[in-house]
XYZ file of C-alpha atoms in Angstrom:
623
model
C -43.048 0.266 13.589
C -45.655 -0.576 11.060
C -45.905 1.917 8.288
C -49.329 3.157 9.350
C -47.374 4.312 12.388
C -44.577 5.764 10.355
C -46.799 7.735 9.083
C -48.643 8.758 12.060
C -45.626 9.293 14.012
C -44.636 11.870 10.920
C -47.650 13.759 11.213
C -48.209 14.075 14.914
C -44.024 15.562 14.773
C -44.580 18.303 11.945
C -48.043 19.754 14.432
C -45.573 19.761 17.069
C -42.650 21.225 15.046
C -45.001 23.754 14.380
C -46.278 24.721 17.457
C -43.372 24.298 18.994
C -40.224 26.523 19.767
C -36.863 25.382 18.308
C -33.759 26.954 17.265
C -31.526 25.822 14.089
C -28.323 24.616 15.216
C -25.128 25.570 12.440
C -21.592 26.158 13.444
C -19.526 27.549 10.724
C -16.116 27.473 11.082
C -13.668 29.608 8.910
C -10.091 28.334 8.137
C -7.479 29.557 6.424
C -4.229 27.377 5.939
C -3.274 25.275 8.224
C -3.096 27.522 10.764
C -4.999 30.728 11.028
C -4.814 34.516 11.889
C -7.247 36.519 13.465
C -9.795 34.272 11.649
C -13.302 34.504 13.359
C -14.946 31.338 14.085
C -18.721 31.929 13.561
C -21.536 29.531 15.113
C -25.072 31.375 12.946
C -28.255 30.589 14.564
C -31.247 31.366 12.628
C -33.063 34.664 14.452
C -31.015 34.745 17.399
C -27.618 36.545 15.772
C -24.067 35.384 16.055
C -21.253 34.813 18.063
C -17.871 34.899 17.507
C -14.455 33.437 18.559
C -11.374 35.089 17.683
C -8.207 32.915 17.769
C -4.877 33.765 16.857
C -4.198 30.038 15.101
C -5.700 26.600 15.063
C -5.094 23.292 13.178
C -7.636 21.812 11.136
C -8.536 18.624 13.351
C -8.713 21.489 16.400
C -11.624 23.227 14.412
C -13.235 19.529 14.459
C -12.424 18.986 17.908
C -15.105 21.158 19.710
C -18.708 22.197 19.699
C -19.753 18.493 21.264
C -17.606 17.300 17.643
C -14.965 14.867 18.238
C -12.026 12.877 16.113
C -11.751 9.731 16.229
C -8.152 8.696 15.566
C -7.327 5.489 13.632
C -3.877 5.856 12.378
C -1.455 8.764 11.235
C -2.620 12.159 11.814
C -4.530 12.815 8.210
C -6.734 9.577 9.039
C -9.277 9.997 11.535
C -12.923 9.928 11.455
C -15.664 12.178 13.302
C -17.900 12.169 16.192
C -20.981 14.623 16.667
C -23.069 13.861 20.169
C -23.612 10.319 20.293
C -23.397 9.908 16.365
C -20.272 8.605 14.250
C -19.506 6.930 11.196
C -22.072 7.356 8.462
C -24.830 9.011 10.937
C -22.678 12.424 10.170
C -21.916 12.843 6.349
C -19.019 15.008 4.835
C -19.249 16.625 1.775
C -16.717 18.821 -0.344
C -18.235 21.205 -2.425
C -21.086 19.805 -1.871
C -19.917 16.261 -3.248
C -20.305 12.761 -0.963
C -17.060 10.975 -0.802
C -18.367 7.597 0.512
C -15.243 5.354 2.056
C -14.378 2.029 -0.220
C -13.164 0.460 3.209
C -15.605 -0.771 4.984
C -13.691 0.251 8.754
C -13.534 3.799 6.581
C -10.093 3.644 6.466
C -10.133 6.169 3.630
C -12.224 8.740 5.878
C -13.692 11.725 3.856
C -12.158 13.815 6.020
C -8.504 13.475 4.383
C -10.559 14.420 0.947
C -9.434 18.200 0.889
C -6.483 20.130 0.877
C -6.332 22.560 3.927
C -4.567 24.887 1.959
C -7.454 25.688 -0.113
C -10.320 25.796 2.645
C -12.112 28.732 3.427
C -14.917 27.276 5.548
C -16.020 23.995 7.375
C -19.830 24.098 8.038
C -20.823 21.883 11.630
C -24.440 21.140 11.245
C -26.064 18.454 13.814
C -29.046 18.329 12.641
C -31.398 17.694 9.506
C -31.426 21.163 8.319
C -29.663 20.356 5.057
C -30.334 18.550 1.904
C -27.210 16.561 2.283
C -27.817 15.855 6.460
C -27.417 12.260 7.018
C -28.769 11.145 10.721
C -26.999 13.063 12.732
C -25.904 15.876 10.216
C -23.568 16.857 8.063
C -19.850 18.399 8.009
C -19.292 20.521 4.752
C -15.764 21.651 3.509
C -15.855 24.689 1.180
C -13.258 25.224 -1.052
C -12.166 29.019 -1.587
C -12.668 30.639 -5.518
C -9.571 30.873 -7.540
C -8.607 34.112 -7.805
C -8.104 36.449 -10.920
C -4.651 37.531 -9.406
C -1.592 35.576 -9.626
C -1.262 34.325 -5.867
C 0.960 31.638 -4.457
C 0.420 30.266 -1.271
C 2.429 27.397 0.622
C 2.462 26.064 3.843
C 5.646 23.711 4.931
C 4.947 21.859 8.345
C 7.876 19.229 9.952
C 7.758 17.277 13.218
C 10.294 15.355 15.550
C 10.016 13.684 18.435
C 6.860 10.851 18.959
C 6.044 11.584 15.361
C 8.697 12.513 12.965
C 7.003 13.246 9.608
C 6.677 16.395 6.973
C 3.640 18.224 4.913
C 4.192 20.503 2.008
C 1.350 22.505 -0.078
C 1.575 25.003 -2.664
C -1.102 26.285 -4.351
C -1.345 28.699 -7.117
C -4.261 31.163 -8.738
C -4.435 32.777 -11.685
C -6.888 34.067 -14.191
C -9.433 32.549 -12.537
C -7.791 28.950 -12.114
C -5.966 27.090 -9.493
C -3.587 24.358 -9.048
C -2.668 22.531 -6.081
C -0.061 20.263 -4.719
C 0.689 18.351 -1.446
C 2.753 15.570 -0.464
C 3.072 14.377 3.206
C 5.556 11.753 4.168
C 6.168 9.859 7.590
C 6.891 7.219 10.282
C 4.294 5.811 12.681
C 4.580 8.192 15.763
C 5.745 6.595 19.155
C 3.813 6.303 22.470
C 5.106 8.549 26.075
C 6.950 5.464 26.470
C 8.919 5.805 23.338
C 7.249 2.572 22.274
C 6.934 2.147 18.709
C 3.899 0.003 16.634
C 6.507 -2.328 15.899
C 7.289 -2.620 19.851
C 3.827 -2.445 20.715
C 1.628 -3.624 18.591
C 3.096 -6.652 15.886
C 4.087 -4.544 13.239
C 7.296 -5.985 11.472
C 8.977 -2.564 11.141
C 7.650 1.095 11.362
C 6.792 1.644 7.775
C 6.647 4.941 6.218
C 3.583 6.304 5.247
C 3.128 8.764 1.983
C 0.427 11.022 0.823
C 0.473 13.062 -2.320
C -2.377 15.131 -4.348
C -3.319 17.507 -6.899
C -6.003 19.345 -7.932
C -7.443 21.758 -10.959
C -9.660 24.319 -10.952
C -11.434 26.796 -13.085
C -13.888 29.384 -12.495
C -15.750 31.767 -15.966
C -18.104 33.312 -14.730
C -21.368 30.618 -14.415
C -19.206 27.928 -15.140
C -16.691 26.245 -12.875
C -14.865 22.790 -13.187
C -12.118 20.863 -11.626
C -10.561 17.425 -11.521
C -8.403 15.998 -8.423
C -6.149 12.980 -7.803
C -4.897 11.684 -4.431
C -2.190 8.807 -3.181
C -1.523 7.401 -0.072
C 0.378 3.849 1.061
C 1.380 2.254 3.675
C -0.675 3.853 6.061
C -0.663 1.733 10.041
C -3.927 1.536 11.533
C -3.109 -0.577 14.704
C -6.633 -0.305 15.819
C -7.167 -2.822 12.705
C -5.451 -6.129 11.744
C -4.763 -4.820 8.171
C -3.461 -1.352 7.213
C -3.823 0.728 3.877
C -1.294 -0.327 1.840
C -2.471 1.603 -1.305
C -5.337 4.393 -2.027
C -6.044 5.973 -5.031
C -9.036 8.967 -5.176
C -9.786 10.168 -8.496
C -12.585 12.989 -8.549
C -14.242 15.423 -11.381
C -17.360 18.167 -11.660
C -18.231 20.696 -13.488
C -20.707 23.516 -12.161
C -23.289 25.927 -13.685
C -24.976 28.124 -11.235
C -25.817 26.721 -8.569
C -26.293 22.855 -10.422
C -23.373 20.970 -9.854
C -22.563 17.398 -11.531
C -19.626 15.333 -9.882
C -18.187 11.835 -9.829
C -15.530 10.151 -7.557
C -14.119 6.901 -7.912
C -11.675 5.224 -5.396
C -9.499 2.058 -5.330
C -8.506 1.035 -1.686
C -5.990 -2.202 -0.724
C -5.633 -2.725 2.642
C -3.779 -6.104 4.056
C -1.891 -7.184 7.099
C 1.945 -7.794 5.263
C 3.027 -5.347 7.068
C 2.624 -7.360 10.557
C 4.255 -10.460 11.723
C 1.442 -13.246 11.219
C 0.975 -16.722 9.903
C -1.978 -15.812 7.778
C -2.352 -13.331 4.922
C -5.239 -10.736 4.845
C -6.667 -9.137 1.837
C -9.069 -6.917 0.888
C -9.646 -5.267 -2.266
C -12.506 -2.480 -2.767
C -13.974 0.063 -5.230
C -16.189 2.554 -4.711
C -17.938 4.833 -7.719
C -19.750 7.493 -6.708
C -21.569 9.855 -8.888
C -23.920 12.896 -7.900
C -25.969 16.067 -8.582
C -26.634 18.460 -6.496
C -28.196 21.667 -6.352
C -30.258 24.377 -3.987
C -33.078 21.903 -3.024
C -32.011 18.780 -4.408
C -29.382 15.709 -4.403
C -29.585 12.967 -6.671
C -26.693 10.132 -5.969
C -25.883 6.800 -7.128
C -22.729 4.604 -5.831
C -21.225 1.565 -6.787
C -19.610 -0.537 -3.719
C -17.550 -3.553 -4.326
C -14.956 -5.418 -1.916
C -13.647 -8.405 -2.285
C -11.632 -10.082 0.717
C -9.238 -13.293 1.423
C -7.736 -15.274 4.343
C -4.793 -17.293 3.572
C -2.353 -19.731 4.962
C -0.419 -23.470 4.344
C -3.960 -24.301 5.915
C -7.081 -22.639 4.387
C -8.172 -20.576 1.986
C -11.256 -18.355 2.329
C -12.657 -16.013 -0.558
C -15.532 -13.224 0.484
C -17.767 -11.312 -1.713
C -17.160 -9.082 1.553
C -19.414 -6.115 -0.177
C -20.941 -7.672 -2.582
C -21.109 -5.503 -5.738
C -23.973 -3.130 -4.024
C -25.905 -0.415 -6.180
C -27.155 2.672 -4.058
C -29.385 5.030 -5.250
C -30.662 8.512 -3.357
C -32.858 11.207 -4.187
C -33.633 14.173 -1.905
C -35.827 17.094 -2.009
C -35.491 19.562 0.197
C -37.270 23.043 1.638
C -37.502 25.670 4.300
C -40.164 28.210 4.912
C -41.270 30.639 7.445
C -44.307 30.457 9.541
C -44.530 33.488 10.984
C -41.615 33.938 13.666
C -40.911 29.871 12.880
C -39.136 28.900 10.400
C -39.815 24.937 9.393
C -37.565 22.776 7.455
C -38.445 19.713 5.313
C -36.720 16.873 3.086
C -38.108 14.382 1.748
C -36.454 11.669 -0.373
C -35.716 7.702 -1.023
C -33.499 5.306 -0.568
C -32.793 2.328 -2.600
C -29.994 -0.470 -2.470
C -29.199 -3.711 -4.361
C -26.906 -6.723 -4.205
C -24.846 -7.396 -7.464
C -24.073 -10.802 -6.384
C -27.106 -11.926 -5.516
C -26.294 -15.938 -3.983
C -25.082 -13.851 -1.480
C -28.392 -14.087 0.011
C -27.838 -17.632 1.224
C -25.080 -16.583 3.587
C -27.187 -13.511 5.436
C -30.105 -16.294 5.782
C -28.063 -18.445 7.736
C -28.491 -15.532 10.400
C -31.280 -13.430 8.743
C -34.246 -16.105 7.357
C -36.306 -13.370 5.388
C -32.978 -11.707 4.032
C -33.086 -10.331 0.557
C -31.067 -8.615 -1.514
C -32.411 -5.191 -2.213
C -34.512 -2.517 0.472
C -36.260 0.440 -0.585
C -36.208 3.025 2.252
C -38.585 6.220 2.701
C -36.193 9.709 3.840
C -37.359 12.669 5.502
C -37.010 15.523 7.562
C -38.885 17.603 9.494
C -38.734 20.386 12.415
C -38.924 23.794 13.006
C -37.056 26.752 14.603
C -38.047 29.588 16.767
C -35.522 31.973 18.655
C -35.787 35.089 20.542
C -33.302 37.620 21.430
C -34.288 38.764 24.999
C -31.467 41.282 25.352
C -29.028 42.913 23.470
C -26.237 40.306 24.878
C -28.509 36.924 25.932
C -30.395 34.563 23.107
C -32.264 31.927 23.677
C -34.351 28.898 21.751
C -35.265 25.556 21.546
C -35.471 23.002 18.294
C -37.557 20.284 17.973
C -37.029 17.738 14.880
C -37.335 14.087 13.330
C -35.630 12.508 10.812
C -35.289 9.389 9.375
C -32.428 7.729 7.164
C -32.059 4.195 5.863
C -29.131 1.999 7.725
C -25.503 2.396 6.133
C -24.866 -0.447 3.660
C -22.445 -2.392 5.343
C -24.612 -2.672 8.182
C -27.037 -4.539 5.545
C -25.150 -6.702 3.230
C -21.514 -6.957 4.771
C -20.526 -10.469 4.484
C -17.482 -12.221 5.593
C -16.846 -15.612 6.861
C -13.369 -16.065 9.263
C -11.353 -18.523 9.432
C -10.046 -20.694 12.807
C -13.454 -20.599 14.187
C -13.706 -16.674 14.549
C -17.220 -15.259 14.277
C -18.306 -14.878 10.497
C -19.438 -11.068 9.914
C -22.982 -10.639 8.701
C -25.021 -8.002 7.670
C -28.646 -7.652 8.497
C -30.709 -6.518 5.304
C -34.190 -6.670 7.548
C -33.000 -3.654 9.366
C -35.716 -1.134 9.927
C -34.459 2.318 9.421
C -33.581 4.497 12.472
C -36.000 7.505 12.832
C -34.556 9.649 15.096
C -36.053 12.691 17.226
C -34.379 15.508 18.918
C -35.116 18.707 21.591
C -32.585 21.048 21.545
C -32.545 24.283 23.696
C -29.554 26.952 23.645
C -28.990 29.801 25.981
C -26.897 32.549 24.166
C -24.693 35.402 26.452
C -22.547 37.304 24.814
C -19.722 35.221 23.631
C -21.147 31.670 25.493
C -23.467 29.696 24.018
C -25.020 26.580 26.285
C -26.655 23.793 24.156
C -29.080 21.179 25.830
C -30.540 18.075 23.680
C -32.221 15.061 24.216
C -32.480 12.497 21.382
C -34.470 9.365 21.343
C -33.932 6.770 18.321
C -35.902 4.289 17.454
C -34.385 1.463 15.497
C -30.860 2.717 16.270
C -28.725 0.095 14.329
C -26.439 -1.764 16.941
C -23.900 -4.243 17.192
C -25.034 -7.815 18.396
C -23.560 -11.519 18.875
C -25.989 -14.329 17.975
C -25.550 -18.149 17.419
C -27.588 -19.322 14.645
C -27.604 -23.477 13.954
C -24.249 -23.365 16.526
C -22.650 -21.151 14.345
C -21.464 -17.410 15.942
C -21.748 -14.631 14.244
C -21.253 -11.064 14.791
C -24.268 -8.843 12.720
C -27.029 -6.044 13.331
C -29.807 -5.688 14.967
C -32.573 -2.453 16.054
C -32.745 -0.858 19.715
C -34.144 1.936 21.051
C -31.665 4.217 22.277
C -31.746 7.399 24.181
C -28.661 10.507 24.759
C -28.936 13.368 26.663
C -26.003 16.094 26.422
C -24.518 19.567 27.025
C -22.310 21.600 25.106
C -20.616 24.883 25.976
C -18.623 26.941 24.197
C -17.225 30.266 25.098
C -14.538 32.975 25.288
C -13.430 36.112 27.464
C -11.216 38.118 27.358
C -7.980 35.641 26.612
C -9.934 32.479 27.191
C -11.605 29.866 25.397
C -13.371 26.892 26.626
C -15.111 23.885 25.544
C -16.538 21.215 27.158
C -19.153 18.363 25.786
C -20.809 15.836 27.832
C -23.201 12.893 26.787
C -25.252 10.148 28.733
C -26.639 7.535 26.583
C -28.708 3.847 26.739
C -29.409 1.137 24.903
C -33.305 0.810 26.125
C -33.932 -2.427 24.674
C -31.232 -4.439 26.807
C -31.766 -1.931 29.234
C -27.010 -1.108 29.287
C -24.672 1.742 28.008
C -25.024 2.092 24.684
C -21.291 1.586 23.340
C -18.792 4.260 21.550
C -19.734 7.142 23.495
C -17.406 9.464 24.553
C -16.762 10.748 28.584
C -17.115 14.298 30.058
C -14.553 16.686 28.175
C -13.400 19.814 28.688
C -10.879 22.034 26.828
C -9.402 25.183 28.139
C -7.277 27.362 25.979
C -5.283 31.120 27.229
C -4.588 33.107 23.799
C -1.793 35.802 24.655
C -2.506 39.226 22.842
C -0.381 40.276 20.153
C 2.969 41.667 20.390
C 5.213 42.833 17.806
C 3.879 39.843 15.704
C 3.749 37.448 18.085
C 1.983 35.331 20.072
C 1.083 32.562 22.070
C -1.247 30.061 23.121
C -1.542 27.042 25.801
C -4.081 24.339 26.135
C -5.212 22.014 28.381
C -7.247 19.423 27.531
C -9.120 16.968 30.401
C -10.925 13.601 29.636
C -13.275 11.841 32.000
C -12.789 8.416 32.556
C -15.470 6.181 31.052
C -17.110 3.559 33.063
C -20.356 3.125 31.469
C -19.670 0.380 28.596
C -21.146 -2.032 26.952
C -20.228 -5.446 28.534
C -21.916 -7.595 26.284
C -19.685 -6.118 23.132
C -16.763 -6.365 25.687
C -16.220 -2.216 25.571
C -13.228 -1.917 28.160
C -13.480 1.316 30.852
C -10.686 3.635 29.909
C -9.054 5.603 32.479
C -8.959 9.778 33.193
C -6.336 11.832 31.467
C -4.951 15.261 31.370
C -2.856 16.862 28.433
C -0.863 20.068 27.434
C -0.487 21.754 24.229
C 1.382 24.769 23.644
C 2.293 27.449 20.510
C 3.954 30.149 19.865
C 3.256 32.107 16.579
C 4.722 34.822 14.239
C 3.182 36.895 11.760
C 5.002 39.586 9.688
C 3.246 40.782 6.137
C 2.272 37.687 4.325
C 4.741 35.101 6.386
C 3.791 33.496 9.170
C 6.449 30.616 11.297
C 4.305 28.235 14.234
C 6.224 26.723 16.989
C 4.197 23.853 18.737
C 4.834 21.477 20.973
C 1.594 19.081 21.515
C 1.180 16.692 24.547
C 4.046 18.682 26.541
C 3.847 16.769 29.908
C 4.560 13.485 27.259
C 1.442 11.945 29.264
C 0.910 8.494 28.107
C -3.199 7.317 27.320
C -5.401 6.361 25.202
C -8.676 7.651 24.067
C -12.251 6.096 24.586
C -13.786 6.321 21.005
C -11.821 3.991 19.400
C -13.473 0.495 20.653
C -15.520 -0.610 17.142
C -13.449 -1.343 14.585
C -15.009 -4.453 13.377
C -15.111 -6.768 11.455
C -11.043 -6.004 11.531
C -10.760 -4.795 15.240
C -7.179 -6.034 16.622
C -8.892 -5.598 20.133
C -6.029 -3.399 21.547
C -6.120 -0.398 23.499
C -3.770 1.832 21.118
C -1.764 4.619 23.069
C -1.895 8.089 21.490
C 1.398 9.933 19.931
C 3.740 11.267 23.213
C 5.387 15.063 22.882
C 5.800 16.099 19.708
C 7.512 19.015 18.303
C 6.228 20.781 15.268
C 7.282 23.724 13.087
C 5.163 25.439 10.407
C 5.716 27.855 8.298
C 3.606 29.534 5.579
C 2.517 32.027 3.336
C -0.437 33.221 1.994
C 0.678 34.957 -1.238
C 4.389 35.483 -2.374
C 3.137 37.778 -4.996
């Protein structure tokens, strides 16, 4: 699009956004621990009420497992990325307190979502659209931190499990006088496969290394003023889905709070390398990522520092890459809502602006790219409206109608890495146009069931793409147009829950499946009611097959499968023991979104954890 039509196309959306009907789409999740009880899972929609879910317990990585969400698994269990309805990666940002933690790796190793301590959590916020200051794309997931307490109050959760996945997590927290501290450490071995296969069996792995995560965090609260400074550890962390692994992590974070105006910085050092494989050539990569922010009740102002630095080596060759070449990223956002009568309209509007450090980097993305530069400057902005109507006391309904537009993620601009033995070199494409994206969403509300309809076209979706440029391949970016159409229902009665997502999407341009989407899923869970303290739940958990790939990226089809969960839990005063056994039938697949991993991707099919057998137990105040 020119930018005349940017601008028209802007215009002609906020007359329809207001003339339109639309609902605003937030889930809002509450968590307590690592497993909860008799916590109410909210989903708010502006106008149209609330519905809630009572469960008896859940995990974390359950909570981001529904509500057309899904985790993406990429190694251990604390190292997984997210999923929201055709959208992954940095489409979908996750903030903590209200802070961006932007991964150093570049296959996001180092997801945000490992960034908080479950322990301390009192809410995760689902929003899918660009209702939010800090929405990227396709949204934004926001962990909330509970207040330290005035009280002294010690809480501490213990969790161990044998089997496919042998492996321990301690926390402890304490509060008092209006501070916290926090602790956890989490050790373990890769899990094994139904087959009792191991990633040293399976997958090239010299030996099944043991992985280690540790943390702790301050807080302080007086009155206007709050504070706090973290630091987290992790090694040796197998991501089979790669050909390197996180062999070292370090997170440092700080902010400091008054009213609602928040100041923050993060800074992480990530090594990741293959030594832990059998191979005859070394792989390095070293990367740093600054990030520092302010944020407040209609504004975000950010600026990051991104800087990798990657080698091959062997008897034969030596290759150096500036694979993120020292990039400066700078954001601003305004944002606001008002009403319109019974519509309420939302708005952002910001920019976007992003530089190359090492600028004769620009010779290597013209070899693919001739009008490459090394900076872009990228309009952002939101807008859309929402309209619901309660028909009866028990049955809801609306519709939503938005657009939004973000720049491209960075390493889908200036990512730059040449491969040795012939292999595709790995390019970044800084012409990318940015991706405007618009969405109709309708939701029919009874009772406790909510049924969510959306359509989404993008224009300038950023893609993956082959090209041979002066008989060279490479493997960069390029802008389609891409459509997705999807349902999601959620619901409970009585003792059941379900969940179920499903999503059709193209790639209009070539006119094939757009790649990475997930199949037809459906979740069913029976919650027991309690007695004398206890009680019990069991899942099941079915996954299409998915035959519509991309063949030109060479996605692979991935078969049907069916799995079992089941727990038993016991509460008594402040003490609370979880017996779970996960994937009970010890059914042996693999999941779907898990193809893209570039420019690292081992190209395997990597077979999820068989049964496991887990025991928690916890408190939530031994004073």
């Amino acid at each position: 699009m020119s930018k005349n039509n940017y601008i028209q196309f802007a215009l002609i959306v906020f007359l329809l956004s207001i003339f339109s009907t639309t609902i605003f789409a937030q889930d809002e999740d509450t968590v307590k621990n690592y497993w909860m009880d008799q916590v109410e899972i909210r989903a708010k929609r502006i106008n149209l009420g609330e519905y809630s879910n009572e469960i008896t317990k859940d995990r974390l990585n359950n909570i981001l497992d529904n509500n057309g969400f899904s985790l993406i698994r990429k190694g251990v269990y604390f190292a997984q990325d997210i999923y929201a309805d055709g959208f992954k990666r940095g489409d979908i940002n996750i903030v903590v307190d209200g802070e961006r933690y932007h991964s150093a790796c570049p296959n996001r190793m180092d997801s945000p979502l490992i960034r908080v301590n479950p322990l301390e959590l009192s809410s995760v916020e689902l929003i899918k659209n660009g209702c939010n200051v800090q929405s990227g794309l396709a949204g934004v997931v926001q962990f909330k931190r509970s207040i330290p307490e005035e009280e002294m109050k010690v809480r501490a959760n213990i969790s161990g499990s044998t089997g496919a996945m042998d492996g321990m997590d301690l926390a402890v927290s304490g509060d008092m006088n209006n501070h916290r501290i926090s602790f956890r450490y989490a050790e373990g071995n890769p899990y094994k496969d139904a087959d009792g296969n191991t990633f040293a069996d399976s997958y090239g792995y010299k030996d099944n290394f043991k992985y280690k995560l540790a943390e702790v965090l301050f807080r302080g609260n007086q009155k206007d003023i709050s504070y706090g400074m973290s630091f987290t550890y992790t090694d040796n962390v197998s991501f089979p889905y790669l050909r390197m692994d996180e062999r070292l992590n370090w997170v440092y974070s700080a902010f400091t709070r008054y009213k609602n105006h928040k100041i923050y910085f993060n800074y992480t050092h990530h090594i990741m390398d293959n030594a832990l494989r059998v191979s005859p050539m070394f792989m390095e990569t070293d990367a740093k990522n600054l990030t520092i922010g302010a944020i407040g009740d209609f504004y975000e102002i950010v600026f990051r520092n991104w800087d990798a630095d990657n080698v091959f080596r062997s008897p034969k060759f030596d290759f150096t890459n500036q694979l993120i070449p020292n990039v400066n990223s700078y954001l601003v956002n305004l944002f606001k809502t008002f009403q319109l009568s019974d519509i309420l309209v939302h708005s952002k509007l910001g920019m976007s602006y992003q530089s190359v450090g090492e600028t004769e980097r620009e010779t290597f993305y013209q070899a693919v790219h001739q009008d490459a530069g090394t900076s872009r400057f990228f309009p952002i902005f939101s807008l859309g409206a929402s309209y619901t109507k309660n028909i009866s006391k028990n049955f809801g309904a609306g519709v939503m109608l938005e657009v939004n537009s973000e720049a491209p993620e960075t390493e889908t601009m200036f990512i730059a890495v040449k491969k040795p033995m012939g292999k595709p070199a790995w390019s970044g494409n800084p012409t990318l146009d940015q991706p405007i994206k618009s969405t109709l969403r309708g939701s029919l509300n009874y009772s406790n069931f909510v049924l969510e309809l959306y359509g989404t076209q993008v224009w300038n979706y950023v893609n993956l793409t082959k090209v041979i440029s002066n008989g060279n391949k490479f493997l960069t970016y390029d802008n389609i147009d891409a459509v997705m159409f999807g349902a999601n229902l959620n619901g409970k009665y009585e003792f059941v829950e379900i969940d179920a997502s499903y999503i059709w999407a193209k790639n209009n341009t070539n006119d094939s499946p757009l790649a990475e989407i997930p199949p037809l899923r459906i979740a069913t869970k029976l919650v027991s009611p309690e007695f004398s303290g206890f009680r019990v739940q069991l899942k099941h958990t079915y996954n299409d097959a998915q035959l519509r790939i991309d063949d030109f990226l060479t996605e692979r089809a991935t078969s049907s499968w069916n799995r079992f969960d089941i727990g038993i839990n016991y509460t008594w005063n402040n003490f609370g023991v979880t017996l779970d056994v996960d994937n009970v039938t010890n059914a042996q697949y693999y999941q779907h979104l898990s193809f893209l991993r570039d420019p690292f991707a081992s190209g395997k099919n990597i077979f999820e954890p068989g049964r496991v057998f887990r025991v928690t137990f916890k408190t939530s105040s031994l004073f």
